[in-house]
Amino acid sequence: MPKVIAMAGKGGVGKTTVSALLINYLLNRGKTPVLAVDADANANLNELLGLAVELTIGQIRKEMKSELPPNITRDQYMEMKLHQALVEARGFDLLSMGQPDGPGCYCSANQYLAMTMEHLAGNYQYILVDNEAGMEHLSRMNLRVIDLLLVVSDPSARGIMTAERIAALTGPLGVETKAKYLVVNRVPEGAGQPLHNRIEEAVSKSGLTLAGLLPQSESLADWELAGRSYLELPADEPVLTAAFAIFDKILE
């Protein structure tokens, strides 16, 4: 069975950035093949990986509401469309959730995604799920066992407080997590002791283990604006070096 890695955290903390850096790491370390699932309605993991998405789970769901082609069952049609939605790249595939059925409704799309994961899981060594804000999405996707939960926070007090709450939600949601880590993203150079004290407090309260800190990086923003893939980042890029050190620590 593949190892399942899931991202969690409040909106805007950089979960997708960390996901793209992790895919870079898995490819470089030969931990392939990987299935990357962009489970955020505001999907942009593909942009950080330099890939185009032509079909999403949400679009498949809408198509399934209309009349199907003759001589094909609903399950056969769904399986065919799911394989069409897979964006294949070297060492990994990408599947995007896309928009839900309507305002606040993701139930049926999640059902299709859960079925997809069940069908495809055996083909991969790792499954990486880049989630929307919060934890409820993991439960709706039927991810009952997560090998590694990475809770991402920015260096704000609110972000770290939210990380504590998210880590505590895995139990009530019925999600078994074998290991939970905190990654603090966009840490400014020379961050003071108050930030480190707040991080230590969050770690002690939540049962999270501090995986590490990722430095604030202007070059990442420039890279994204230029439309360049994070998979092509130079090996000596400081944020990439820091990310690889974190992933070595928690995955080796």
PDB file of C-alpha atoms in Angstrom:
ATOM      1  CA  MET A   1       0.000   0.000   0.000  1.00  0.00           C
ATOM      2  CA  PRO A   2       1.214   3.530  -0.681  1.00  0.00           C
ATOM      3  CA  LYS A   3       2.141   5.955   2.051  1.00  0.00           C
ATOM      4  CA  VAL A   4      -0.425   8.752   2.341  1.00  0.00           C
ATOM      5  CA  ILE A   5       0.851  12.256   3.099  1.00  0.00           C
ATOM      6  CA  ALA A   6      -1.732  14.979   3.694  1.00  0.00           C
ATOM      7  CA  MET A   7      -1.340  18.736   4.018  1.00  0.00           C
ATOM      8  CA  ALA A   8      -3.485  20.735   6.418  1.00  0.00           C
ATOM      9  CA  GLY A   9      -3.575  24.303   7.675  1.00  0.00           C
ATOM     10  CA  LYS A  10      -5.565  27.496   7.444  1.00  0.00           C
ATOM     11  CA  GLY A  11      -5.923  29.273   4.121  1.00  0.00           C
ATOM     12  CA  GLY A  12      -2.972  31.197   2.742  1.00  0.00           C
ATOM     13  CA  VAL A  13      -0.191  29.602   4.792  1.00  0.00           C
ATOM     14  CA  GLY A  14       1.507  27.946   1.815  1.00  0.00           C
ATOM     15  CA  LYS A  15       0.220  24.357   1.834  1.00  0.00           C
ATOM     16  CA  THR A  16       0.445  24.195  -1.956  1.00  0.00           C
ATOM     17  CA  THR A  17       3.988  25.579  -1.912  1.00  0.00           C
ATOM     18  CA  VAL A  18       5.044  22.914   0.600  1.00  0.00           C
ATOM     19  CA  SER A  19       3.268  20.274  -1.523  1.00  0.00           C
ATOM     20  CA  ALA A  20       5.216  21.314  -4.634  1.00  0.00           C
ATOM     21  CA  LEU A  21       8.496  21.289  -2.693  1.00  0.00           C
ATOM     22  CA  LEU A  22       7.659  17.821  -1.343  1.00  0.00           C
ATOM     23  CA  ILE A  23       6.983  16.489  -4.851  1.00  0.00           C
ATOM     24  CA  ASN A  24      10.349  17.916  -5.906  1.00  0.00           C
ATOM     25  CA  TYR A  25      11.923  16.058  -2.983  1.00  0.00           C
ATOM     26  CA  LEU A  26      10.203  12.724  -3.689  1.00  0.00           C
ATOM     27  CA  LEU A  27      11.276  12.849  -7.332  1.00  0.00           C
ATOM     28  CA  ASN A  28      14.871  13.718  -6.446  1.00  0.00           C
ATOM     29  CA  ARG A  29      15.078  10.954  -3.843  1.00  0.00           C
ATOM     30  CA  GLY A  30      13.615   8.367  -6.208  1.00  0.00           C
ATOM     31  CA  LYS A  31      10.515   7.830  -4.066  1.00  0.00           C
ATOM     32  CA  THR A  32       8.255   7.280  -7.046  1.00  0.00           C
ATOM     33  CA  PRO A  33       5.716   6.895  -8.514  1.00  0.00           C
ATOM     34  CA  VAL A  34       3.679   9.575  -6.725  1.00  0.00           C
ATOM     35  CA  LEU A  35       0.000  10.481  -7.036  1.00  0.00           C
ATOM     36  CA  ALA A  36      -0.508  14.168  -6.226  1.00  0.00           C
ATOM     37  CA  VAL A  37      -4.128  15.104  -5.457  1.00  0.00           C
ATOM     38  CA  ASP A  38      -5.052  18.782  -5.534  1.00  0.00           C
ATOM     39  CA  ALA A  39      -8.123  18.626  -3.311  1.00  0.00           C
ATOM     40  CA  ASP A  40      -8.620  22.387  -3.043  1.00  0.00           C
ATOM     41  CA  ALA A  41     -11.452  23.971  -5.034  1.00  0.00           C
ATOM     42  CA  ASN A  42      -9.067  26.847  -5.766  1.00  0.00           C
ATOM     43  CA  ALA A  43      -6.670  24.441  -7.443  1.00  0.00           C
ATOM     44  CA  ASN A  44      -3.232  25.759  -8.395  1.00  0.00           C
ATOM     45  CA  LEU A  45      -0.797  22.975  -7.551  1.00  0.00           C
ATOM     46  CA  ASN A  46      -0.556  22.264 -11.272  1.00  0.00           C
ATOM     47  CA  GLU A  47       0.710  25.807 -11.893  1.00  0.00           C
ATOM     48  CA  LEU A  48       3.579  25.348  -9.434  1.00  0.00           C
ATOM     49  CA  LEU A  49       4.456  22.095 -11.215  1.00  0.00           C
ATOM     50  CA  GLY A  50       4.254  23.538 -14.732  1.00  0.00           C
ATOM     51  CA  LEU A  51       1.300  21.333 -15.753  1.00  0.00           C
ATOM     52  CA  ALA A  52      -2.005  22.035 -17.489  1.00  0.00           C
ATOM     53  CA  VAL A  53      -5.215  20.477 -16.142  1.00  0.00           C
ATOM     54  CA  GLU A  54      -7.875  19.737 -18.751  1.00  0.00           C
ATOM     55  CA  LEU A  55     -10.390  17.790 -16.638  1.00  0.00           C
ATOM     56  CA  THR A  56     -11.243  17.790 -12.910  1.00  0.00           C
ATOM     57  CA  ILE A  57     -13.289  15.577 -10.605  1.00  0.00           C
ATOM     58  CA  GLY A  58     -15.868  18.358 -10.326  1.00  0.00           C
ATOM     59  CA  GLN A  59     -16.283  18.461 -14.105  1.00  0.00           C
ATOM     60  CA  ILE A  60     -16.659  14.681 -14.244  1.00  0.00           C
ATOM     61  CA  ARG A  61     -19.396  14.897 -11.621  1.00  0.00           C
ATOM     62  CA  LYS A  62     -21.304  17.399 -13.752  1.00  0.00           C
ATOM     63  CA  GLU A  63     -20.936  15.192 -16.828  1.00  0.00           C
ATOM     64  CA  MET A  64     -22.263  12.210 -14.887  1.00  0.00           C
ATOM     65  CA  LYS A  65     -25.531  14.095 -14.324  1.00  0.00           C
ATOM     66  CA  SER A  66     -26.253  14.123 -18.053  1.00  0.00           C
ATOM     67  CA  GLU A  67     -27.125  11.209 -20.323  1.00  0.00           C
ATOM     68  CA  LEU A  68     -24.256   8.760 -20.775  1.00  0.00           C
ATOM     69  CA  PRO A  69     -23.047   7.402 -24.129  1.00  0.00           C
ATOM     70  CA  PRO A  70     -24.799   4.185 -25.247  1.00  0.00           C
ATOM     71  CA  ASN A  71     -23.473   0.728 -24.359  1.00  0.00           C
ATOM     72  CA  ILE A  72     -21.488   1.866 -21.315  1.00  0.00           C
ATOM     73  CA  THR A  73     -22.311   1.577 -17.625  1.00  0.00           C
ATOM     74  CA  ARG A  74     -22.028   4.466 -15.222  1.00  0.00           C
ATOM     75  CA  ASP A  75     -19.058   2.803 -13.468  1.00  0.00           C
ATOM     76  CA  GLN A  76     -17.266   2.190 -16.776  1.00  0.00           C
ATOM     77  CA  TYR A  77     -17.835   5.767 -17.858  1.00  0.00           C
ATOM     78  CA  MET A  78     -16.594   7.100 -14.530  1.00  0.00           C
ATOM     79  CA  GLU A  79     -13.455   4.979 -14.667  1.00  0.00           C
ATOM     80  CA  MET A  80     -12.742   6.119 -18.218  1.00  0.00           C
ATOM     81  CA  LYS A  81     -13.159   9.791 -17.293  1.00  0.00           C
ATOM     82  CA  LEU A  82     -11.023   9.452 -14.163  1.00  0.00           C
ATOM     83  CA  HIS A  83      -8.133   8.144 -16.215  1.00  0.00           C
ATOM     84  CA  GLN A  84      -8.613  11.039 -18.621  1.00  0.00           C
ATOM     85  CA  ALA A  85      -8.408  13.440 -15.667  1.00  0.00           C
ATOM     86  CA  LEU A  86      -5.004  12.107 -14.600  1.00  0.00           C
ATOM     87  CA  VAL A  87      -2.218  14.420 -15.738  1.00  0.00           C
ATOM     88  CA  GLU A  88       0.807  12.211 -16.280  1.00  0.00           C
ATOM     89  CA  ALA A  89       4.303  13.560 -15.678  1.00  0.00           C
ATOM     90  CA  ARG A  90       7.726  12.034 -15.146  1.00  0.00           C
ATOM     91  CA  GLY A  91       7.647  10.168 -11.838  1.00  0.00           C
ATOM     92  CA  PHE A  92       4.222  11.401 -10.753  1.00  0.00           C
ATOM     93  CA  ASP A  93       0.607  11.917 -11.778  1.00  0.00           C
ATOM     94  CA  LEU A  94      -1.685  14.775 -10.800  1.00  0.00           C
ATOM     95  CA  LEU A  95      -5.419  14.681 -10.143  1.00  0.00           C
ATOM     96  CA  SER A  96      -7.375  17.886  -9.451  1.00  0.00           C
ATOM     97  CA  MET A  97     -10.631  18.173  -7.536  1.00  0.00           C
ATOM     98  CA  GLY A  98     -11.803  21.400  -9.186  1.00  0.00           C
ATOM     99  CA  GLN A  99     -14.976  23.246  -8.288  1.00  0.00           C
ATOM    100  CA  PRO A 100     -17.748  21.636  -6.182  1.00  0.00           C
ATOM    101  CA  ASP A 101     -21.283  20.946  -7.397  1.00  0.00           C
ATOM    102  CA  GLY A 102     -22.655  24.130  -5.872  1.00  0.00           C
ATOM    103  CA  PRO A 103     -22.111  26.589  -3.013  1.00  0.00           C
ATOM    104  CA  GLY A 104     -20.692  24.708  -0.070  1.00  0.00           C
ATOM    105  CA  CYS A 105     -21.380  21.292  -1.619  1.00  0.00           C
ATOM    106  CA  TYR A 106     -18.549  18.843  -2.179  1.00  0.00           C
ATOM    107  CA  CYS A 107     -20.143  15.594  -1.075  1.00  0.00           C
ATOM    108  CA  SER A 108     -20.634  13.831  -4.400  1.00  0.00           C
ATOM    109  CA  ALA A 109     -17.339  15.073  -5.824  1.00  0.00           C
ATOM    110  CA  ASN A 110     -15.592  13.734  -2.724  1.00  0.00           C
ATOM    111  CA  GLN A 111     -17.343  10.413  -3.203  1.00  0.00           C
ATOM    112  CA  TYR A 112     -15.914  10.160  -6.699  1.00  0.00           C
ATOM    113  CA  LEU A 113     -12.476  11.179  -5.480  1.00  0.00           C
ATOM    114  CA  ALA A 114     -12.594   8.554  -2.715  1.00  0.00           C
ATOM    115  CA  MET A 115     -13.507   5.909  -5.287  1.00  0.00           C
ATOM    116  CA  THR A 116     -10.698   7.120  -7.529  1.00  0.00           C
ATOM    117  CA  MET A 117      -8.136   6.879  -4.766  1.00  0.00           C
ATOM    118  CA  GLU A 118      -9.318   3.355  -4.012  1.00  0.00           C
ATOM    119  CA  HIS A 119      -8.922   2.325  -7.669  1.00  0.00           C
ATOM    120  CA  LEU A 120      -5.552   3.959  -8.207  1.00  0.00           C
ATOM    121  CA  ALA A 121      -3.812   3.550  -4.848  1.00  0.00           C
ATOM    122  CA  GLY A 122      -1.986   0.339  -5.698  1.00  0.00           C
ATOM    123  CA  ASN A 123      -0.154   2.018  -8.588  1.00  0.00           C
ATOM    124  CA  TYR A 124       1.814   4.447  -6.416  1.00  0.00           C
ATOM    125  CA  GLN A 125       4.445   4.466  -3.700  1.00  0.00           C
ATOM    126  CA  TYR A 126       3.210   7.768  -2.272  1.00  0.00           C
ATOM    127  CA  ILE A 127      -0.085   9.643  -2.356  1.00  0.00           C
ATOM    128  CA  LEU A 128       0.168  13.339  -1.542  1.00  0.00           C
ATOM    129  CA  VAL A 129      -3.045  15.248  -0.828  1.00  0.00           C
ATOM    130  CA  ASP A 130      -2.974  19.053  -0.896  1.00  0.00           C
ATOM    131  CA  ASN A 131      -6.113  20.004   1.030  1.00  0.00           C
ATOM    132  CA  GLU A 132      -8.348  23.004   1.316  1.00  0.00           C
ATOM    133  CA  ALA A 133      -8.259  24.902   4.622  1.00  0.00           C
ATOM    134  CA  GLY A 134      -9.229  22.837   7.659  1.00  0.00           C
ATOM    135  CA  MET A 135      -9.560  19.083   8.161  1.00  0.00           C
ATOM    136  CA  GLU A 136     -13.117  18.170   7.203  1.00  0.00           C
ATOM    137  CA  HIS A 137     -12.043  17.510   3.630  1.00  0.00           C
ATOM    138  CA  LEU A 138      -9.879  14.591   4.750  1.00  0.00           C
ATOM    139  CA  SER A 139     -12.850  12.942   6.397  1.00  0.00           C
ATOM    140  CA  ARG A 140     -15.127  13.476   3.385  1.00  0.00           C
ATOM    141  CA  MET A 141     -12.489  11.986   1.085  1.00  0.00           C
ATOM    142  CA  ASN A 142     -12.624   8.769   3.106  1.00  0.00           C
ATOM    143  CA  LEU A 143      -8.955   9.041   4.074  1.00  0.00           C
ATOM    144  CA  ARG A 144      -9.231   7.109   7.307  1.00  0.00           C
ATOM    145  CA  VAL A 145      -5.520   6.376   7.689  1.00  0.00           C
ATOM    146  CA  ILE A 146      -2.870   9.007   7.018  1.00  0.00           C
ATOM    147  CA  ASP A 147       0.749   7.985   7.401  1.00  0.00           C
ATOM    148  CA  LEU A 148       2.009  11.546   7.642  1.00  0.00           C
ATOM    149  CA  LEU A 149       0.019  14.701   8.369  1.00  0.00           C
ATOM    150  CA  LEU A 150       1.897  17.920   7.710  1.00  0.00           C
ATOM    151  CA  VAL A 151       0.190  20.863   9.393  1.00  0.00           C
ATOM    152  CA  VAL A 152       1.498  24.029   7.753  1.00  0.00           C
ATOM    153  CA  SER A 153       1.440  27.406   9.498  1.00  0.00           C
ATOM    154  CA  ASP A 154       2.727  30.853   8.763  1.00  0.00           C
ATOM    155  CA  PRO A 155       4.768  32.522  11.525  1.00  0.00           C
ATOM    156  CA  SER A 156       1.749  34.401  12.937  1.00  0.00           C
ATOM    157  CA  ALA A 157       0.222  33.675  16.339  1.00  0.00           C
ATOM    158  CA  ARG A 158      -3.131  33.026  14.641  1.00  0.00           C
ATOM    159  CA  GLY A 159      -1.617  30.584  12.163  1.00  0.00           C
ATOM    160  CA  ILE A 160       0.116  28.588  14.880  1.00  0.00           C
ATOM    161  CA  MET A 161      -3.046  28.597  17.018  1.00  0.00           C
ATOM    162  CA  THR A 162      -5.003  27.252  14.043  1.00  0.00           C
ATOM    163  CA  ALA A 163      -2.366  24.550  13.559  1.00  0.00           C
ATOM    164  CA  GLU A 164      -2.996  23.419  17.142  1.00  0.00           C
ATOM    165  CA  ARG A 165      -6.749  23.183  16.523  1.00  0.00           C
ATOM    166  CA  ILE A 166      -6.348  21.307  13.240  1.00  0.00           C
ATOM    167  CA  ALA A 167      -4.065  18.741  14.843  1.00  0.00           C
ATOM    168  CA  ALA A 168      -6.673  18.166  17.554  1.00  0.00           C
ATOM    169  CA  LEU A 169      -9.443  17.535  14.991  1.00  0.00           C
ATOM    170  CA  THR A 170      -8.063  14.267  13.625  1.00  0.00           C
ATOM    171  CA  GLY A 171      -9.534  12.260  16.505  1.00  0.00           C
ATOM    172  CA  PRO A 172     -13.147  13.548  16.327  1.00  0.00           C
ATOM    173  CA  LEU A 173     -13.131  13.178  12.534  1.00  0.00           C
ATOM    174  CA  GLY A 174     -12.161   9.526  12.812  1.00  0.00           C
ATOM    175  CA  VAL A 175      -8.923  10.017  10.888  1.00  0.00           C
ATOM    176  CA  GLU A 176      -6.040   7.865  12.122  1.00  0.00           C
ATOM    177  CA  THR A 177      -2.734   9.668  11.743  1.00  0.00           C
ATOM    178  CA  LYS A 178       0.441   7.713  12.303  1.00  0.00           C
ATOM    179  CA  ALA A 179       2.588  10.853  12.590  1.00  0.00           C
ATOM    180  CA  LYS A 180       1.765  14.575  12.800  1.00  0.00           C
ATOM    181  CA  TYR A 181       4.278  17.324  12.114  1.00  0.00           C
ATOM    182  CA  LEU A 182       4.236  21.108  12.177  1.00  0.00           C
ATOM    183  CA  VAL A 183       5.962  23.026   9.371  1.00  0.00           C
ATOM    184  CA  VAL A 184       6.232  26.783   9.883  1.00  0.00           C
ATOM    185  CA  ASN A 185       6.435  28.517   6.528  1.00  0.00           C
ATOM    186  CA  ARG A 186       7.671  31.976   5.455  1.00  0.00           C
ATOM    187  CA  VAL A 187       9.743  32.596   8.564  1.00  0.00           C
ATOM    188  CA  PRO A 188      11.518  35.963   8.203  1.00  0.00           C
ATOM    189  CA  GLU A 189      15.259  36.128   8.618  1.00  0.00           C
ATOM    190  CA  GLY A 190      16.228  36.822  12.214  1.00  0.00           C
ATOM    191  CA  ALA A 191      12.864  35.792  13.682  1.00  0.00           C
ATOM    192  CA  GLY A 192      12.893  36.545  17.401  1.00  0.00           C
ATOM    193  CA  GLN A 193      12.478  34.437  20.497  1.00  0.00           C
ATOM    194  CA  PRO A 194       8.727  35.192  20.902  1.00  0.00           C
ATOM    195  CA  LEU A 195       8.002  33.262  17.690  1.00  0.00           C
ATOM    196  CA  HIS A 196      10.091  30.292  18.804  1.00  0.00           C
ATOM    197  CA  ASN A 197       8.371  30.340  22.209  1.00  0.00           C
ATOM    198  CA  ARG A 198       4.944  30.309  20.538  1.00  0.00           C
ATOM    199  CA  ILE A 199       5.960  27.404  18.298  1.00  0.00           C
ATOM    200  CA  GLU A 200       7.231  25.406  21.289  1.00  0.00           C
ATOM    201  CA  GLU A 201       3.956  26.068  23.104  1.00  0.00           C
ATOM    202  CA  ALA A 202       1.919  24.873  20.117  1.00  0.00           C
ATOM    203  CA  VAL A 203       4.007  21.738  19.813  1.00  0.00           C
ATOM    204  CA  SER A 204       3.638  20.870  23.496  1.00  0.00           C
ATOM    205  CA  LYS A 205      -0.151  21.394  23.478  1.00  0.00           C
ATOM    206  CA  SER A 206      -1.074  19.701  20.222  1.00  0.00           C
ATOM    207  CA  GLY A 207       0.962  16.533  20.076  1.00  0.00           C
ATOM    208  CA  LEU A 208       2.612  17.825  16.927  1.00  0.00           C
ATOM    209  CA  THR A 209       6.323  17.328  16.333  1.00  0.00           C
ATOM    210  CA  LEU A 210       8.146  20.319  14.913  1.00  0.00           C
ATOM    211  CA  ALA A 211       9.491  19.259  11.523  1.00  0.00           C
ATOM    212  CA  GLY A 212      11.221  22.572  10.867  1.00  0.00           C
ATOM    213  CA  LEU A 213      11.009  26.131   9.601  1.00  0.00           C
ATOM    214  CA  LEU A 214      10.991  27.264   5.985  1.00  0.00           C
ATOM    215  CA  PRO A 215      12.502  30.708   5.340  1.00  0.00           C
ATOM    216  CA  GLN A 216      10.648  33.497   3.615  1.00  0.00           C
ATOM    217  CA  SER A 217      11.665  33.465  -0.048  1.00  0.00           C
ATOM    218  CA  GLU A 218      11.302  36.253  -2.592  1.00  0.00           C
ATOM    219  CA  SER A 219      12.726  34.005  -5.300  1.00  0.00           C
ATOM    220  CA  LEU A 220       9.804  31.562  -4.943  1.00  0.00           C
ATOM    221  CA  ALA A 221       7.368  34.389  -5.619  1.00  0.00           C
ATOM    222  CA  ASP A 222       9.414  35.505  -8.636  1.00  0.00           C
ATOM    223  CA  TRP A 223       9.541  31.903  -9.884  1.00  0.00           C
ATOM    224  CA  GLU A 224       5.751  31.599  -9.644  1.00  0.00           C
ATOM    225  CA  LEU A 225       5.141  34.951 -11.367  1.00  0.00           C
ATOM    226  CA  ALA A 226       7.369  33.823 -14.222  1.00  0.00           C
ATOM    227  CA  GLY A 227       5.261  30.658 -14.589  1.00  0.00           C
ATOM    228  CA  ARG A 228       8.213  28.389 -13.918  1.00  0.00           C
ATOM    229  CA  SER A 229       7.881  24.981 -12.288  1.00  0.00           C
ATOM    230  CA  TYR A 230       9.101  24.499  -8.727  1.00  0.00           C
ATOM    231  CA  LEU A 231      10.521  21.212  -9.987  1.00  0.00           C
ATOM    232  CA  GLU A 232      13.178  23.271 -11.787  1.00  0.00           C
ATOM    233  CA  LEU A 233      14.349  25.232  -8.747  1.00  0.00           C
ATOM    234  CA  PRO A 234      18.148  25.306  -8.421  1.00  0.00           C
ATOM    235  CA  ALA A 235      19.520  22.888  -5.851  1.00  0.00           C
ATOM    236  CA  ASP A 236      21.141  25.702  -3.867  1.00  0.00           C
ATOM    237  CA  GLU A 237      17.884  27.676  -3.446  1.00  0.00           C
ATOM    238  CA  PRO A 238      17.733  28.247   0.372  1.00  0.00           C
ATOM    239  CA  VAL A 239      14.050  27.366   0.793  1.00  0.00           C
ATOM    240  CA  LEU A 240      14.552  24.153  -1.218  1.00  0.00           C
ATOM    241  CA  THR A 241      17.586  23.211   0.877  1.00  0.00           C
ATOM    242  CA  ALA A 242      15.583  23.802   4.071  1.00  0.00           C
ATOM    243  CA  ALA A 243      12.634  21.809   2.718  1.00  0.00           C
ATOM    244  CA  PHE A 244      14.826  18.846   1.745  1.00  0.00           C
ATOM    245  CA  ALA A 245      16.360  18.820   5.252  1.00  0.00           C
ATOM    246  CA  ILE A 246      12.854  18.708   6.761  1.00  0.00           C
ATOM    247  CA  PHE A 247      11.676  15.929   4.454  1.00  0.00           C
ATOM    248  CA  ASP A 248      14.840  13.900   5.053  1.00  0.00           C
ATOM    249  CA  LYS A 249      14.137  14.147   8.771  1.00  0.00           C
ATOM    250  CA  ILE A 250      10.528  12.961   8.604  1.00  0.00           C
ATOM    251  CA  LEU A 251      10.637  10.492   5.706  1.00  0.00           C
ATOM    252  CA  GLU A 252      14.014   8.760   5.929  1.00  0.00           C
TER     253      GLU A 252
END
